[in-house]
């Protein structure tokens, strides 16, 4: 049995230690907010946090998650920065088709947790592994700046 901590809750399941964390989250635990895009760490759709750092769940074996705190998009709103990011995403209306957006939110939250007021270059660097086929990049950048500025209410500007 494998024991995992996900979004503050304990889970036990029987799975191969080499199974990608993404499979465990989606297929075994029903946490389908984390998306499968490329499967080879190129698109960022599967981004989760492992001990607060962004990780591509499609190439992270579940063994690497044992004993760590895993956070998915389902749990990110429980963190102060995650809540700030979600509010800014709504205020700016970032989402188009939505497929990439849970990964974008996870990377943006990790970026803001590390750098509270990132520059354009720091945003580009922090978000460079997250692809959006709908081209929402300008709104993502705006939402990150709003989240940084708003300090929690996400309502300062559109
Ligand atoms: S599905 Fe993991 S990076 Fe694309
Ligand atoms: S919103 Fe459609 S892929 Fe990003």
Tab-separated table of N, CA and C and ligand atoms in Angstrom:
chain	number	residue	atom	x	y	z
A	1	UNK	N	0.840	-1.205	0.000
A	1	UNK	CA	0.000	0.000	0.000
A	1	UNK	C	0.874	1.254	0.000
A	2	UNK	N	0.419	2.232	-0.738
A	2	UNK	CA	1.135	3.506	-0.800
A	2	UNK	C	0.318	4.544	-0.028
A	3	UNK	N	0.980	5.299	0.830
A	3	UNK	CA	0.292	6.357	1.582
A	3	UNK	C	0.700	7.710	1.005
A	4	UNK	N	-0.294	8.512	0.708
A	4	UNK	CA	-0.028	9.835	0.130
A	4	UNK	C	-0.783	10.910	0.895
A	5	UNK	N	-0.205	12.114	0.924
A	5	UNK	CA	-0.904	13.290	1.481
A	5	UNK	C	-1.227	14.212	0.325
A	6	UNK	N	-2.515	14.392	0.082
A	6	UNK	CA	-2.930	15.219	-1.048
A	6	UNK	C	-3.959	16.230	-0.573
A	7	UNK	N	-3.675	17.501	-0.795
A	7	UNK	CA	-4.584	18.580	-0.381
A	7	UNK	C	-4.965	18.451	1.097
A	8	UNK	N	-3.979	18.072	1.908
A	8	UNK	CA	-4.180	18.000	3.349
A	8	UNK	C	-4.885	16.739	3.830
A	9	UNK	N	-5.175	15.824	2.900
A	9	UNK	CA	-5.860	14.589	3.304
A	9	UNK	C	-4.967	13.390	3.041
A	10	UNK	N	-5.110	12.369	3.884
A	10	UNK	CA	-4.333	11.139	3.706
A	10	UNK	C	-5.090	10.166	2.815
A	11	UNK	N	-4.340	9.503	1.940
A	11	UNK	CA	-4.924	8.490	1.051
A	11	UNK	C	-4.030	7.258	1.094
A	12	UNK	N	-4.655	6.103	1.013
A	12	UNK	CA	-3.888	4.860	0.883
A	12	UNK	C	-4.398	4.128	-0.331
A	13	UNK	N	-3.480	3.645	-1.153
A	13	UNK	CA	-3.915	2.890	-2.319
A	13	UNK	C	-2.847	1.898	-2.733
A	14	UNK	N	-3.298	0.933	-3.482
A	14	UNK	CA	-2.411	-0.094	-3.999
A	14	UNK	C	-2.054	0.292	-5.434
A	15	UNK	N	-0.786	0.579	-5.683
A	15	UNK	CA	-0.382	0.973	-7.041
A	15	UNK	C	1.098	0.685	-7.203
A	16	UNK	N	1.510	0.531	-8.459
A	16	UNK	CA	2.928	0.365	-8.742
A	16	UNK	C	3.661	1.657	-8.370
A	17	UNK	N	4.843	1.517	-7.798
A	17	UNK	CA	5.614	2.698	-7.402
A	17	UNK	C	6.039	3.533	-8.604
A	18	UNK	N	6.041	2.895	-9.772
A	18	UNK	CA	6.442	3.618	-10.986
A	18	UNK	C	5.266	4.294	-11.683
A	19	UNK	N	4.061	4.075	-11.188
A	19	UNK	CA	2.909	4.695	-11.842
A	19	UNK	C	3.043	6.215	-11.782
A	20	UNK	N	2.829	6.912	-12.906
A	20	UNK	CA	2.910	8.382	-12.834
A	20	UNK	C	1.902	8.934	-11.834
A	21	UNK	N	2.337	9.948	-11.104
A	21	UNK	CA	1.460	10.591	-10.127
A	21	UNK	C	0.159	11.053	-10.788
A	22	UNK	N	0.248	11.490	-12.036
A	22	UNK	CA	-0.950	11.965	-12.744
A	22	UNK	C	-2.008	10.866	-12.840
A	23	UNK	N	-1.585	9.646	-13.100
A	23	UNK	CA	-2.533	8.510	-13.220
A	23	UNK	C	-3.201	8.264	-11.869
A	24	UNK	N	-2.373	8.334	-10.817
A	24	UNK	CA	-2.910	8.099	-9.470
A	24	UNK	C	-3.964	9.154	-9.139
A	25	UNK	N	-3.624	10.412	-9.417
A	25	UNK	CA	-4.552	11.501	-9.088
A	25	UNK	C	-5.858	11.366	-9.863
A	26	UNK	N	-5.740	11.195	-11.163
A	26	UNK	CA	-6.935	11.211	-12.009
A	26	UNK	C	-7.716	9.893	-11.960
A	27	UNK	N	-6.988	8.789	-12.172
A	27	UNK	CA	-7.692	7.511	-12.372
A	27	UNK	C	-7.974	6.769	-11.079
A	28	UNK	N	-7.122	6.960	-10.092
A	28	UNK	CA	-7.312	6.213	-8.854
A	28	UNK	C	-8.041	7.027	-7.796
A	29	UNK	N	-7.820	8.330	-7.784
A	29	UNK	CA	-8.423	9.155	-6.730
A	29	UNK	C	-9.505	10.110	-7.244
A	30	UNK	N	-9.713	10.128	-8.550
A	30	UNK	CA	-10.788	10.952	-9.114
A	30	UNK	C	-10.524	12.445	-9.062
A	31	UNK	N	-9.269	12.833	-8.890
A	31	UNK	CA	-8.924	14.262	-8.879
A	31	UNK	C	-8.612	14.687	-10.324
A	32	UNK	N	-9.664	14.933	-11.081
A	32	UNK	CA	-9.507	15.127	-12.520
A	32	UNK	C	-9.250	16.582	-12.919
A	33	UNK	N	-9.074	17.454	-11.940
A	33	UNK	CA	-8.730	18.845	-12.267
A	33	UNK	C	-7.359	18.938	-12.911
A	34	UNK	N	-6.470	18.041	-12.569
A	34	UNK	CA	-5.128	18.007	-13.158
A	34	UNK	C	-5.234	17.294	-14.504
A	35	UNK	N	-4.759	17.925	-15.572
A	35	UNK	CA	-5.022	17.427	-16.930
A	35	UNK	C	-3.836	16.695	-17.545
A	36	UNK	N	-4.170	15.801	-18.455
A	36	UNK	CA	-3.170	15.138	-19.293
A	36	UNK	C	-3.108	15.873	-20.624
A	37	UNK	N	-1.912	16.341	-20.975
A	37	UNK	CA	-1.752	16.990	-22.272
A	37	UNK	C	-0.802	16.204	-23.146
A	38	UNK	N	0.500	16.323	-22.853
A	38	UNK	CA	1.508	15.695	-23.711
A	38	UNK	C	2.045	14.383	-23.141
A	39	UNK	N	2.084	14.281	-21.834
A	39	UNK	CA	2.626	13.073	-21.194
A	39	UNK	C	4.143	13.030	-21.123
A	40	UNK	N	4.817	14.061	-21.624
A	40	UNK	CA	6.287	14.044	-21.638
A	40	UNK	C	6.910	15.352	-21.116
A	41	UNK	N	6.224	15.988	-20.181
A	41	UNK	CA	6.762	17.169	-19.492
A	41	UNK	C	6.981	18.370	-20.403
A	42	UNK	N	6.174	18.493	-21.449
A	42	UNK	CA	6.369	19.613	-22.372
A	42	UNK	C	5.267	20.664	-22.341
A	43	UNK	N	4.109	20.351	-21.776
A	43	UNK	CA	2.987	21.304	-21.905
A	43	UNK	C	2.563	21.953	-20.584
A	44	UNK	N	2.803	21.304	-19.461
A	44	UNK	CA	2.461	21.883	-18.159
A	44	UNK	C	1.027	21.655	-17.704
A	45	UNK	N	0.204	20.989	-18.518
A	45	UNK	CA	-1.209	20.798	-18.143
A	45	UNK	C	-1.360	19.987	-16.851
A	46	UNK	N	-0.365	19.174	-16.549
A	46	UNK	CA	-0.451	18.255	-15.404
A	46	UNK	C	0.235	18.803	-14.156
A	47	UNK	N	0.528	20.103	-14.129
A	47	UNK	CA	1.331	20.662	-13.025
A	47	UNK	C	0.618	20.561	-11.673
A	48	UNK	N	1.324	20.024	-10.706
A	48	UNK	CA	0.875	19.983	-9.306
A	48	UNK	C	2.026	20.540	-8.467
A	49	UNK	N	1.801	20.683	-7.172
A	49	UNK	CA	2.894	21.072	-6.276
A	49	UNK	C	3.312	19.874	-5.434
A	50	UNK	N	4.596	19.675	-5.324
A	50	UNK	CA	5.155	18.684	-4.412
A	50	UNK	C	5.982	19.487	-3.405
A	51	UNK	N	5.537	19.481	-2.160
A	51	UNK	CA	6.162	20.339	-1.131
A	51	UNK	C	6.284	21.782	-1.622
A	52	UNK	N	5.240	22.252	-2.295
A	52	UNK	CA	5.168	23.651	-2.714
A	52	UNK	C	5.838	23.975	-4.039
A	53	UNK	N	6.593	23.032	-4.596
A	53	UNK	CA	7.293	23.313	-5.859
A	53	UNK	C	6.512	22.695	-7.018
A	54	UNK	N	6.439	23.416	-8.159
A	54	UNK	CA	5.701	22.862	-9.289
A	54	UNK	C	6.393	21.637	-9.885
A	55	UNK	N	5.603	20.613	-10.158
A	55	UNK	CA	6.131	19.375	-10.741
A	55	UNK	C	5.172	18.895	-11.825
A	56	UNK	N	5.730	18.290	-12.861
A	56	UNK	CA	4.896	17.709	-13.924
A	56	UNK	C	4.485	16.302	-13.479
A	57	UNK	N	3.223	16.154	-13.163
A	57	UNK	CA	2.749	14.879	-12.603
A	57	UNK	C	2.802	13.744	-13.622
A	58	UNK	N	2.857	14.090	-14.930
A	58	UNK	CA	2.886	13.023	-15.952
A	58	UNK	C	4.212	12.278	-15.947
A	59	UNK	N	5.279	12.910	-15.472
A	59	UNK	CA	6.586	12.253	-15.470
A	59	UNK	C	7.134	12.077	-14.049
A	60	UNK	N	6.272	12.264	-13.062
A	60	UNK	CA	6.692	12.081	-11.665
A	60	UNK	C	6.166	10.735	-11.181
A	61	UNK	N	7.033	9.774	-10.925
A	61	UNK	CA	6.528	8.493	-10.411
A	61	UNK	C	5.949	8.680	-9.017
A	62	UNK	N	4.921	7.921	-8.715
A	62	UNK	CA	4.245	8.129	-7.430
A	62	UNK	C	5.205	7.916	-6.257
A	63	UNK	N	6.251	7.142	-6.477
A	63	UNK	CA	7.226	6.930	-5.387
A	63	UNK	C	7.824	8.263	-4.924
A	64	UNK	N	7.958	9.213	-5.848
A	64	UNK	CA	8.553	10.507	-5.512
A	64	UNK	C	7.609	11.391	-4.701
A	65	UNK	N	6.359	10.955	-4.587
A	65	UNK	CA	5.371	11.758	-3.852
A	65	UNK	C	5.137	11.233	-2.435
A	66	UNK	N	5.686	10.072	-2.152
A	66	UNK	CA	5.483	9.480	-0.825
A	66	UNK	C	6.197	10.329	0.232
A	67	UNK	N	5.474	10.648	1.295
A	67	UNK	CA	6.062	11.442	2.377
A	67	UNK	C	6.112	12.930	2.077
A	68	UNK	N	5.549	13.342	0.943
A	68	UNK	CA	5.534	14.761	0.555
A	68	UNK	C	4.110	15.293	0.653
A	69	UNK	N	4.014	16.618	0.673
A	69	UNK	CA	2.702	17.264	0.620
A	69	UNK	C	2.394	17.569	-0.845
A	70	UNK	N	1.374	16.919	-1.347
A	70	UNK	CA	0.957	17.149	-2.734
A	70	UNK	C	-0.220	18.111	-2.723
A	71	UNK	N	-0.165	19.104	-3.603
A	71	UNK	CA	-1.309	20.007	-3.766
A	71	UNK	C	-1.715	19.997	-5.230
A	72	UNK	N	-3.019	19.843	-5.459
A	72	UNK	CA	-3.547	19.896	-6.824
A	72	UNK	C	-4.435	21.134	-6.940
A	73	UNK	N	-4.946	21.362	-8.130
A	73	UNK	CA	-5.796	22.545	-8.326
A	73	UNK	C	-7.045	22.474	-7.437
A	74	UNK	N	-7.469	21.271	-7.070
A	74	UNK	CA	-8.643	21.155	-6.193
A	74	UNK	C	-8.362	21.736	-4.809
A	75	UNK	N	-7.083	21.757	-4.413
A	75	UNK	CA	-6.747	22.216	-3.069
A	75	UNK	C	-6.053	23.566	-3.032
A	76	UNK	N	-5.730	24.121	-4.192
A	76	UNK	CA	-4.884	25.326	-4.193
A	76	UNK	C	-5.610	26.532	-3.601
A	77	UNK	N	-6.931	26.545	-3.682
A	77	UNK	CA	-7.693	27.675	-3.136
A	77	UNK	C	-7.652	27.747	-1.620
A	78	UNK	N	-7.147	26.693	-0.993
A	78	UNK	CA	-7.039	26.697	0.471
A	78	UNK	C	-5.764	27.390	0.928
A	79	UNK	N	-4.880	27.714	-0.012
A	79	UNK	CA	-3.668	28.444	0.352
A	79	UNK	C	-3.901	29.933	0.066
A	80	UNK	N	-3.316	30.830	0.865
A	80	UNK	CA	-3.571	32.260	0.648
A	80	UNK	C	-3.197	32.725	-0.757
A	81	UNK	N	-2.039	32.310	-1.242
A	81	UNK	CA	-1.619	32.753	-2.583
A	81	UNK	C	-2.508	32.129	-3.650
A	82	UNK	N	-2.861	30.869	-3.457
A	82	UNK	CA	-3.732	30.197	-4.429
A	82	UNK	C	-5.083	30.879	-4.529
A	83	UNK	N	-5.589	31.317	-3.404
A	83	UNK	CA	-6.885	32.000	-3.395
A	83	UNK	C	-6.781	33.339	-4.149
A	84	UNK	N	-5.679	34.019	-3.908
A	84	UNK	CA	-5.397	35.284	-4.592
A	84	UNK	C	-5.356	35.068	-6.121
A	85	UNK	N	-4.680	34.002	-6.518
A	85	UNK	CA	-4.552	33.706	-7.953
A	85	UNK	C	-5.918	33.350	-8.549
A	86	UNK	N	-6.677	32.531	-7.874
A	86	UNK	CA	-7.987	32.144	-8.405
A	86	UNK	C	-8.890	33.365	-8.568
A	87	UNK	N	-8.865	34.248	-7.593
A	87	UNK	CA	-9.697	35.460	-7.678
A	87	UNK	C	-9.266	36.332	-8.850
A	88	UNK	N	-7.955	36.478	-9.025
A	88	UNK	CA	-7.453	37.291	-10.134
A	88	UNK	C	-7.834	36.649	-11.468
A	89	UNK	N	-7.768	35.323	-11.545
A	89	UNK	CA	-8.133	34.606	-12.784
A	89	UNK	C	-9.593	34.903	-13.152
A	90	UNK	N	-10.434	34.922	-12.135
A	90	UNK	CA	-11.853	35.204	-12.384
A	90	UNK	C	-12.060	36.667	-12.764
A	91	UNK	N	-11.370	37.564	-12.055
A	91	UNK	CA	-11.546	38.990	-12.311
A	91	UNK	C	-11.112	39.356	-13.728
A	92	UNK	N	-10.037	38.758	-14.201
A	92	UNK	CA	-9.514	39.057	-15.542
A	92	UNK	C	-10.204	38.209	-16.616
A	93	UNK	N	-10.939	37.181	-16.192
A	93	UNK	CA	-11.586	36.239	-17.125
A	93	UNK	C	-10.548	35.641	-18.068
A	94	UNK	N	-9.546	35.014	-17.460
A	94	UNK	CA	-8.407	34.471	-18.207
A	94	UNK	C	-8.807	33.323	-19.128
A	95	UNK	N	-9.688	32.479	-18.663
A	95	UNK	CA	-9.909	31.166	-19.298
A	95	UNK	C	-10.592	31.268	-20.657
A	96	UNK	N	-10.090	30.480	-21.617
A	96	UNK	CA	-10.835	30.299	-22.860
A	96	UNK	C	-11.382	28.875	-22.858
A	97	UNK	N	-10.708	27.891	-23.470
A	97	UNK	CA	-11.269	26.520	-23.422
A	97	UNK	C	-11.079	25.912	-22.040
A	98	UNK	N	-10.037	26.357	-21.347
A	98	UNK	CA	-9.825	25.936	-19.963
A	98	UNK	C	-8.877	24.772	-19.768
A	99	UNK	N	-8.538	24.069	-20.855
A	99	UNK	CA	-7.803	22.814	-20.662
A	99	UNK	C	-6.456	23.004	-19.959
A	100	UNK	N	-5.751	24.060	-20.300
A	100	UNK	CA	-4.415	24.263	-19.724
A	100	UNK	C	-4.457	24.952	-18.370
A	101	UNK	N	-5.638	25.448	-17.982
A	101	UNK	CA	-5.678	26.453	-16.926
A	101	UNK	C	-5.357	25.951	-15.519
A	102	UNK	N	-5.660	24.706	-15.223
A	102	UNK	CA	-5.287	24.259	-13.874
A	102	UNK	C	-3.770	24.252	-13.738
A	103	UNK	N	-3.087	23.847	-14.812
A	103	UNK	CA	-1.621	23.887	-14.786
A	103	UNK	C	-1.100	25.305	-14.698
A	104	UNK	N	-1.758	26.215	-15.414
A	104	UNK	CA	-1.322	27.624	-15.371
A	104	UNK	C	-1.465	28.165	-13.956
A	105	UNK	N	-2.587	27.860	-13.322
A	105	UNK	CA	-2.841	28.357	-11.961
A	105	UNK	C	-1.827	27.778	-10.985
A	106	UNK	N	-1.483	26.519	-11.158
A	106	UNK	CA	-0.503	25.910	-10.249
A	106	UNK	C	0.872	26.546	-10.425
A	107	UNK	N	1.262	26.808	-11.664
A	107	UNK	CA	2.572	27.442	-11.889
A	107	UNK	C	2.568	28.888	-11.415
A	108	UNK	N	1.461	29.595	-11.664
A	108	UNK	CA	1.382	30.996	-11.225
A	108	UNK	C	1.443	31.083	-9.708
A	109	UNK	N	0.784	30.174	-9.035
A	109	UNK	CA	0.790	30.196	-7.568
A	109	UNK	C	2.189	29.913	-7.031
A	110	UNK	N	2.865	28.954	-7.636
A	110	UNK	CA	4.230	28.646	-7.198
A	110	UNK	C	5.143	29.839	-7.441
A	111	UNK	N	4.942	30.513	-8.567
A	111	UNK	CA	5.764	31.694	-8.877
A	111	UNK	C	5.543	32.796	-7.835
A	112	UNK	N	4.270	33.080	-7.539
A	112	UNK	CA	3.971	34.170	-6.602
A	112	UNK	C	4.346	33.820	-5.161
A	113	UNK	N	4.352	32.535	-4.849
A	113	UNK	CA	4.776	32.134	-3.506
A	113	UNK	C	6.276	32.384	-3.331
A	114	UNK	N	6.987	32.331	-4.469
A	114	UNK	CA	8.443	32.524	-4.439
A	114	UNK	C	8.815	33.999	-4.624
A	115	UNK	N	8.121	34.655	-5.553
A	115	UNK	CA	8.416	36.065	-5.868
A	115	UNK	C	7.088	36.810	-5.779
A	116	UNK	N	6.937	37.647	-4.762
A	116	UNK	CA	5.607	38.234	-4.521
A	116	UNK	C	5.194	39.266	-5.568
A	117	UNK	N	6.164	39.920	-6.208
A	117	UNK	CA	5.832	40.887	-7.255
A	117	UNK	C	6.749	40.651	-8.451
A	118	UNK	N	6.470	39.634	-9.243
A	118	UNK	CA	7.386	39.279	-10.339
A	118	UNK	C	7.377	40.293	-11.483
A	119	UNK	N	8.530	40.473	-12.100
A	119	UNK	CA	8.647	41.309	-13.304
A	119	UNK	C	8.130	40.508	-14.499
A	120	UNK	N	7.996	41.189	-15.641
A	120	UNK	CA	7.573	40.485	-16.857
A	120	UNK	C	8.513	39.328	-17.176
A	121	UNK	N	9.813	39.570	-17.047
A	121	UNK	CA	10.784	38.510	-17.351
A	121	UNK	C	10.633	37.337	-16.389
A	122	UNK	N	10.390	37.664	-15.111
A	122	UNK	CA	10.224	36.572	-14.133
A	122	UNK	C	8.932	35.802	-14.393
A	123	UNK	N	7.889	36.501	-14.819
A	123	UNK	CA	6.642	35.808	-15.180
A	123	UNK	C	6.903	34.905	-16.383
A	124	UNK	N	7.574	35.443	-17.395
A	124	UNK	CA	7.860	34.630	-18.593
A	124	UNK	C	8.649	33.387	-18.222
A	125	UNK	N	9.631	33.557	-17.351
A	125	UNK	CA	10.458	32.415	-16.966
A	125	UNK	C	9.649	31.409	-16.142
A	126	UNK	N	8.895	31.929	-15.161
A	126	UNK	CA	8.134	31.034	-14.277
A	126	UNK	C	7.036	30.280	-14.998
A	127	UNK	N	6.499	30.887	-16.072
A	127	UNK	CA	5.359	30.294	-16.767
A	127	UNK	C	5.776	29.631	-18.084
A	128	UNK	N	7.066	29.594	-18.368
A	128	UNK	CA	7.508	29.162	-19.700
A	128	UNK	C	7.181	27.705	-20.003
A	129	UNK	N	6.996	26.894	-18.991
A	129	UNK	CA	6.694	25.477	-19.244
A	129	UNK	C	5.224	25.185	-19.419
A	130	UNK	N	4.392	26.215	-19.392
A	130	UNK	CA	2.940	26.013	-19.509
A	130	UNK	C	2.437	26.550	-20.843
A	131	UNK	N	1.977	25.638	-21.670
A	131	UNK	CA	1.510	26.006	-23.012
A	131	UNK	C	-0.002	26.238	-22.989
A	132	UNK	N	-0.439	27.274	-23.706
A	132	UNK	CA	-1.881	27.519	-23.878
A	132	UNK	C	-2.175	27.607	-25.364
A	133	UNK	N	-2.900	26.638	-25.877
A	133	UNK	CA	-3.210	26.637	-27.316
A	133	UNK	C	-4.206	27.737	-27.669
A	134	UNK	N	-4.918	28.246	-26.690
A	134	UNK	CA	-5.866	29.330	-26.952
A	134	UNK	C	-5.196	30.698	-26.900
A	135	UNK	N	-3.922	30.736	-26.513
A	135	UNK	CA	-3.195	32.008	-26.504
A	135	UNK	C	-3.645	32.975	-25.425
A	136	UNK	N	-3.931	32.467	-24.250
A	136	UNK	CA	-4.381	33.355	-23.163
A	136	UNK	C	-3.212	34.031	-22.432
A	137	UNK	N	-2.027	33.953	-22.983
A	137	UNK	CA	-0.835	34.452	-22.278
A	137	UNK	C	-0.956	35.905	-21.790
A	138	UNK	N	-1.476	36.839	-22.612
A	138	UNK	CA	-1.569	38.229	-22.106
A	138	UNK	C	-2.466	38.321	-20.870
A	139	UNK	N	-3.566	37.553	-20.864
A	139	UNK	CA	-4.467	37.617	-19.702
A	139	UNK	C	-3.838	36.925	-18.494
A	140	UNK	N	-3.089	35.878	-18.742
A	140	UNK	CA	-2.388	35.201	-17.641
A	140	UNK	C	-1.416	36.180	-16.976
A	141	UNK	N	-0.673	36.894	-17.794
A	141	UNK	CA	0.299	37.848	-17.243
A	141	UNK	C	-0.412	38.930	-16.429
A	142	UNK	N	-1.528	39.416	-16.988
A	142	UNK	CA	-2.306	40.457	-16.304
A	142	UNK	C	-2.842	39.928	-14.973
A	143	UNK	N	-3.318	38.702	-14.977
A	143	UNK	CA	-3.892	38.119	-13.754
A	143	UNK	C	-2.809	37.896	-12.698
A	144	UNK	N	-1.634	37.501	-13.133
A	144	UNK	CA	-0.537	37.314	-12.170
A	144	UNK	C	-0.197	38.660	-11.526
A	145	UNK	N	-0.170	39.708	-12.351
A	145	UNK	CA	0.136	41.047	-11.800
A	145	UNK	C	-0.966	41.509	-10.860
A	146	UNK	N	-2.208	41.219	-11.211
A	146	UNK	CA	-3.318	41.599	-10.338
A	146	UNK	C	-3.233	40.834	-9.019
A	147	UNK	N	-2.961	39.546	-9.103
A	147	UNK	CA	-2.849	38.740	-7.881
A	147	UNK	C	-1.729	39.274	-6.997
A	148	UNK	N	-0.626	39.674	-7.631
A	148	UNK	CA	0.512	40.197	-6.872
A	148	UNK	C	0.145	41.507	-6.183
A	149	UNK	N	-0.616	42.315	-6.889
A	149	UNK	CA	-0.962	43.649	-6.417
A	149	UNK	C	-2.101	43.627	-5.411
A	150	UNK	N	-3.039	42.743	-5.612
A	150	UNK	CA	-4.279	42.799	-4.827
A	150	UNK	C	-4.112	42.255	-3.425
A	151	UNK	N	-3.089	41.413	-3.243
A	151	UNK	CA	-2.851	40.874	-1.897
A	151	UNK	C	-4.057	40.144	-1.340
A	152	UNK	N	-4.898	39.621	-2.234
A	152	UNK	CA	-5.945	38.758	-1.719
A	152	UNK	C	-7.345	39.033	-2.207
A	153	UNK	N	-7.675	40.291	-2.603
A	153	UNK	CA	-9.070	40.482	-2.971
A	153	UNK	C	-9.329	40.347	-4.468
A	154	UNK	N	-8.240	40.410	-5.276
A	154	UNK	CA	-8.392	40.191	-6.706
A	154	UNK	C	-9.315	41.176	-7.388
A	155	UNK	N	-9.584	42.302	-6.779
A	155	UNK	CA	-10.612	43.191	-7.314
A	155	UNK	C	-10.091	44.569	-7.696
A	156	UNK	N	-8.775	44.777	-7.699
A	156	UNK	CA	-8.285	46.133	-7.896
A	156	UNK	C	-8.501	46.694	-9.283
A	157	UNK	N	-8.324	45.847	-10.308
A	157	UNK	CA	-8.479	46.361	-11.654
A	157	UNK	C	-8.830	45.233	-12.591
A	158	UNK	N	-9.339	45.584	-13.754
A	158	UNK	CA	-9.648	44.578	-14.776
A	158	UNK	C	-8.690	44.744	-15.917
B	1	LIG	S1	0.902	16.295	-19.570
B	1	LIG	FE1	2.533	16.622	-18.219
B	1	LIG	S2	3.655	18.256	-19.096
B	1	LIG	FE2	2.137	17.775	-20.607
B	2	LIG	S1	-7.369	28.122	-22.362
B	2	LIG	FE1	-7.463	26.689	-23.998
B	2	LIG	S2	-5.500	25.757	-23.984
B	2	LIG	FE2	-5.331	27.365	-22.570
